[in-house]
Each structure stands twice: as C-alpha cells, then as structure tokens.
Short mmCIF file of N, CA and C in Angstrom, two decimals:
data_model
loop_
_atom_site.label_atom_id
_atom_site.label_comp_id
_atom_site.label_asym_id
_atom_site.label_seq_id
_atom_site.Cartn_x
_atom_site.Cartn_y
_atom_site.Cartn_z
N MET B 1319 -1.88 -108.95 85.83
CA MET B 1319 -2.71 -107.78 86.07
C MET B 1319 -1.88 -106.51 85.97
N PRO B 1320 -2.42 -105.45 85.36
CA PRO B 1320 -1.68 -104.19 85.32
C PRO B 1320 -1.65 -103.53 86.68
N LYS B 1321 -0.63 -102.71 86.88
CA LYS B 1321 -0.51 -101.99 88.14
C LYS B 1321 -1.51 -100.84 88.16
N VAL B 1322 -1.96 -100.48 89.36
CA VAL B 1322 -2.88 -99.37 89.53
C VAL B 1322 -2.05 -98.10 89.67
N LYS B 1323 -2.32 -97.12 88.83
CA LYS B 1323 -1.54 -95.88 88.85
C LYS B 1323 -2.22 -94.81 89.70
N THR B 1324 -1.38 -93.99 90.36
CA THR B 1324 -1.92 -92.86 91.12
C THR B 1324 -2.29 -91.76 90.14
N HIS B 1325 -3.19 -90.89 90.54
CA HIS B 1325 -3.59 -89.74 89.74
C HIS B 1325 -2.47 -88.71 89.84
N SER B 1326 -1.76 -88.47 88.74
CA SER B 1326 -0.56 -87.62 88.80
C SER B 1326 -0.88 -86.19 89.19
N GLY B 1327 -2.05 -85.67 88.80
CA GLY B 1327 -2.43 -84.31 89.19
C GLY B 1327 -2.67 -84.21 90.69
N ALA B 1328 -3.29 -85.22 91.26
CA ALA B 1328 -3.56 -85.23 92.70
C ALA B 1328 -2.28 -85.39 93.49
N SER B 1329 -1.35 -86.19 92.99
CA SER B 1329 -0.10 -86.42 93.72
C SER B 1329 0.74 -85.15 93.82
N LYS B 1330 0.59 -84.25 92.85
CA LYS B 1330 1.32 -82.98 92.89
C LYS B 1330 0.68 -81.99 93.86
N ARG B 1331 -0.61 -82.12 94.11
CA ARG B 1331 -1.35 -81.11 94.89
C ARG B 1331 -1.59 -81.48 96.34
N PHE B 1332 -1.60 -82.78 96.66
CA PHE B 1332 -1.98 -83.20 98.01
C PHE B 1332 -0.92 -84.10 98.62
N LYS B 1333 -0.82 -84.02 99.96
CA LYS B 1333 0.08 -84.90 100.71
C LYS B 1333 -0.73 -85.57 101.80
N ILE B 1334 -0.37 -86.81 102.11
CA ILE B 1334 -1.02 -87.52 103.20
C ILE B 1334 -0.02 -87.61 104.35
N THR B 1335 -0.45 -87.17 105.53
CA THR B 1335 0.42 -87.18 106.70
C THR B 1335 0.52 -88.59 107.26
N GLY B 1336 1.38 -88.76 108.25
CA GLY B 1336 1.55 -90.06 108.88
C GLY B 1336 0.29 -90.55 109.57
N THR B 1337 -0.53 -89.61 110.05
CA THR B 1337 -1.77 -89.99 110.74
C THR B 1337 -2.93 -90.18 109.77
N GLY B 1338 -2.70 -89.91 108.48
CA GLY B 1338 -3.74 -90.14 107.47
C GLY B 1338 -4.52 -88.92 107.05
N LYS B 1339 -4.14 -87.73 107.53
CA LYS B 1339 -4.82 -86.51 107.10
C LYS B 1339 -4.37 -86.15 105.70
N VAL B 1340 -5.26 -85.57 104.92
CA VAL B 1340 -4.92 -85.09 103.57
C VAL B 1340 -4.70 -83.58 103.65
N MET B 1341 -3.50 -83.14 103.30
CA MET B 1341 -3.16 -81.73 103.38
C MET B 1341 -3.11 -81.13 101.98
N ARG B 1342 -3.43 -79.82 101.91
CA ARG B 1342 -3.42 -79.10 100.65
C ARG B 1342 -2.82 -77.73 100.88
N GLU B 1343 -2.37 -77.09 99.79
CA GLU B 1343 -1.90 -75.71 99.87
C GLU B 1343 -3.09 -74.78 99.71
N ARG B 1344 -2.97 -73.57 100.23
CA ARG B 1344 -4.05 -72.61 100.10
C ARG B 1344 -3.92 -71.86 98.76
N ALA B 1345 -5.05 -71.40 98.27
CA ALA B 1345 -5.07 -70.64 97.02
C ALA B 1345 -4.57 -69.22 97.24
N ASN B 1346 -4.29 -68.50 96.17
CA ASN B 1346 -3.87 -67.09 96.18
C ASN B 1346 -2.46 -66.87 96.72
N ARG B 1347 -1.57 -67.83 96.54
CA ARG B 1347 -0.21 -67.69 97.07
C ARG B 1347 0.81 -67.81 95.94
N ARG B 1348 0.45 -67.45 94.73
CA ARG B 1348 1.34 -67.60 93.59
C ARG B 1348 1.94 -66.28 93.09
N HIS B 1349 1.13 -65.25 93.00
CA HIS B 1349 1.63 -64.00 92.41
C HIS B 1349 0.78 -62.83 92.90
N LEU B 1350 1.10 -61.63 92.44
CA LEU B 1350 0.40 -60.39 92.79
C LEU B 1350 0.45 -60.10 94.29
N PHE B 1351 1.66 -60.20 94.86
CA PHE B 1351 1.81 -59.97 96.30
C PHE B 1351 1.84 -58.49 96.66
N GLU B 1352 1.96 -57.62 95.67
CA GLU B 1352 2.07 -56.20 95.96
C GLU B 1352 0.84 -55.66 96.68
N TYR B 1353 -0.32 -56.15 96.33
CA TYR B 1353 -1.54 -55.63 96.95
C TYR B 1353 -2.06 -56.53 98.07
N LYS B 1354 -1.42 -57.66 98.32
CA LYS B 1354 -1.83 -58.54 99.43
C LYS B 1354 -1.00 -58.17 100.65
N SER B 1355 -1.65 -58.11 101.80
CA SER B 1355 -0.94 -57.74 103.02
C SER B 1355 -0.02 -58.87 103.46
N SER B 1356 1.01 -58.51 104.22
CA SER B 1356 1.95 -59.50 104.74
C SER B 1356 1.23 -60.50 105.62
N ARG B 1357 0.27 -60.01 106.38
CA ARG B 1357 -0.50 -60.88 107.26
C ARG B 1357 -1.24 -61.94 106.44
N ARG B 1358 -1.81 -61.50 105.34
CA ARG B 1358 -2.56 -62.42 104.48
C ARG B 1358 -1.65 -63.46 103.84
N THR B 1359 -0.48 -63.03 103.34
CA THR B 1359 0.43 -63.98 102.69
C THR B 1359 1.00 -64.98 103.68
N ARG B 1360 1.24 -64.55 104.92
CA ARG B 1360 1.71 -65.50 105.95
C ARG B 1360 0.64 -66.53 106.26
N ARG B 1361 -0.59 -66.08 106.34
CA ARG B 1361 -1.70 -67.01 106.62
C ARG B 1361 -1.87 -68.01 105.48
N LEU B 1362 -1.69 -67.54 104.26
CA LEU B 1362 -1.84 -68.42 103.10
C LEU B 1362 -0.69 -69.41 102.96
N ALA B 1363 0.43 -69.13 103.61
CA ALA B 1363 1.60 -70.01 103.52
C ALA B 1363 1.36 -71.33 104.24
N MET B 1364 0.46 -71.35 105.22
CA MET B 1364 0.21 -72.57 106.00
C MET B 1364 -0.61 -73.55 105.18
N GLU B 1365 -0.32 -74.82 105.38
CA GLU B 1365 -1.10 -75.85 104.71
C GLU B 1365 -2.42 -76.04 105.44
N ALA B 1366 -3.43 -76.50 104.73
CA ALA B 1366 -4.75 -76.71 105.30
C ALA B 1366 -5.13 -78.17 105.15
N GLU B 1367 -5.96 -78.64 106.08
CA GLU B 1367 -6.45 -80.01 106.01
C GLU B 1367 -7.71 -80.05 105.15
N MET B 1368 -7.83 -81.07 104.34
CA MET B 1368 -9.02 -81.21 103.50
C MET B 1368 -10.22 -81.63 104.35
N VAL B 1369 -11.40 -81.22 103.92
CA VAL B 1369 -12.62 -81.63 104.60
C VAL B 1369 -12.85 -83.12 104.35
N PRO B 1370 -13.49 -83.83 105.29
CA PRO B 1370 -13.58 -85.29 105.20
C PRO B 1370 -14.18 -85.83 103.90
N GLY B 1371 -15.18 -85.16 103.36
CA GLY B 1371 -15.80 -85.65 102.13
C GLY B 1371 -14.85 -85.64 100.95
N ASP B 1372 -14.07 -84.55 100.83
CA ASP B 1372 -13.10 -84.46 99.74
C ASP B 1372 -11.89 -85.35 100.00
N ALA B 1373 -11.51 -85.48 101.26
CA ALA B 1373 -10.33 -86.28 101.61
C ALA B 1373 -10.52 -87.73 101.19
N LYS B 1374 -11.71 -88.23 101.33
CA LYS B 1374 -12.00 -89.61 100.95
C LYS B 1374 -11.77 -89.82 99.46
N ARG B 1375 -12.22 -88.85 98.65
CA ARG B 1375 -12.05 -88.92 97.20
C ARG B 1375 -10.58 -88.82 96.80
N ILE B 1376 -9.84 -87.97 97.49
CA ILE B 1376 -8.43 -87.77 97.17
C ILE B 1376 -7.62 -89.01 97.54
N LYS B 1377 -7.93 -89.62 98.67
CA LYS B 1377 -7.22 -90.83 99.07
C LYS B 1377 -7.42 -91.93 98.02
N LYS B 1378 -8.59 -91.96 97.43
CA LYS B 1378 -8.86 -92.95 96.38
C LYS B 1378 -8.00 -92.66 95.15
N MET B 1379 -7.84 -91.36 94.82
CA MET B 1379 -6.99 -90.99 93.69
C MET B 1379 -5.54 -91.34 93.92
N LEU B 1380 -5.11 -91.21 95.19
CA LEU B 1380 -3.71 -91.49 95.54
C LEU B 1380 -3.49 -92.95 95.89
N LYS B 1381 -4.54 -93.74 95.85
CA LYS B 1381 -4.49 -95.18 96.13
C LYS B 1381 -3.96 -95.47 97.53
N LYS B 1382 -4.48 -94.72 98.52
CA LYS B 1382 -4.06 -94.93 99.91
C LYS B 1382 -5.21 -95.47 100.72
#
C-alpha cells in the first residue's frame, strides 16, 4: 500500500498543539507596516486558534 501524504500547503500554514488545537497565523502581517499601528501589528503577531469546523478539515489534511 502507498503511504498517505500530508497536504504540503496545509503543513506550512497550520500547527497542531499538544492538546490537539489547530493554530494559524493571522493575516495582514507581511508588509506595508508604515500605515499599520504598532498596536495592530502586535495583535496580529499572536497565533489564533482555528474554529472547530475548519479545524476538523485541517486535521484531515495533516493526517492527524
């Protein structure tokens, strides 16, 4: 039987914690910081937990 491969795009974007939560990075944290406030960029630096419906789909992509 062939091995089951993880979705390489999903593996780059999501992490699964030890307790099983699916974490993601927030959007708007790549460029154009000149007009974004420091408060906003600090808030965007934190990782966010995926909502349960999407987390289920992502876990399937990551074969967890």
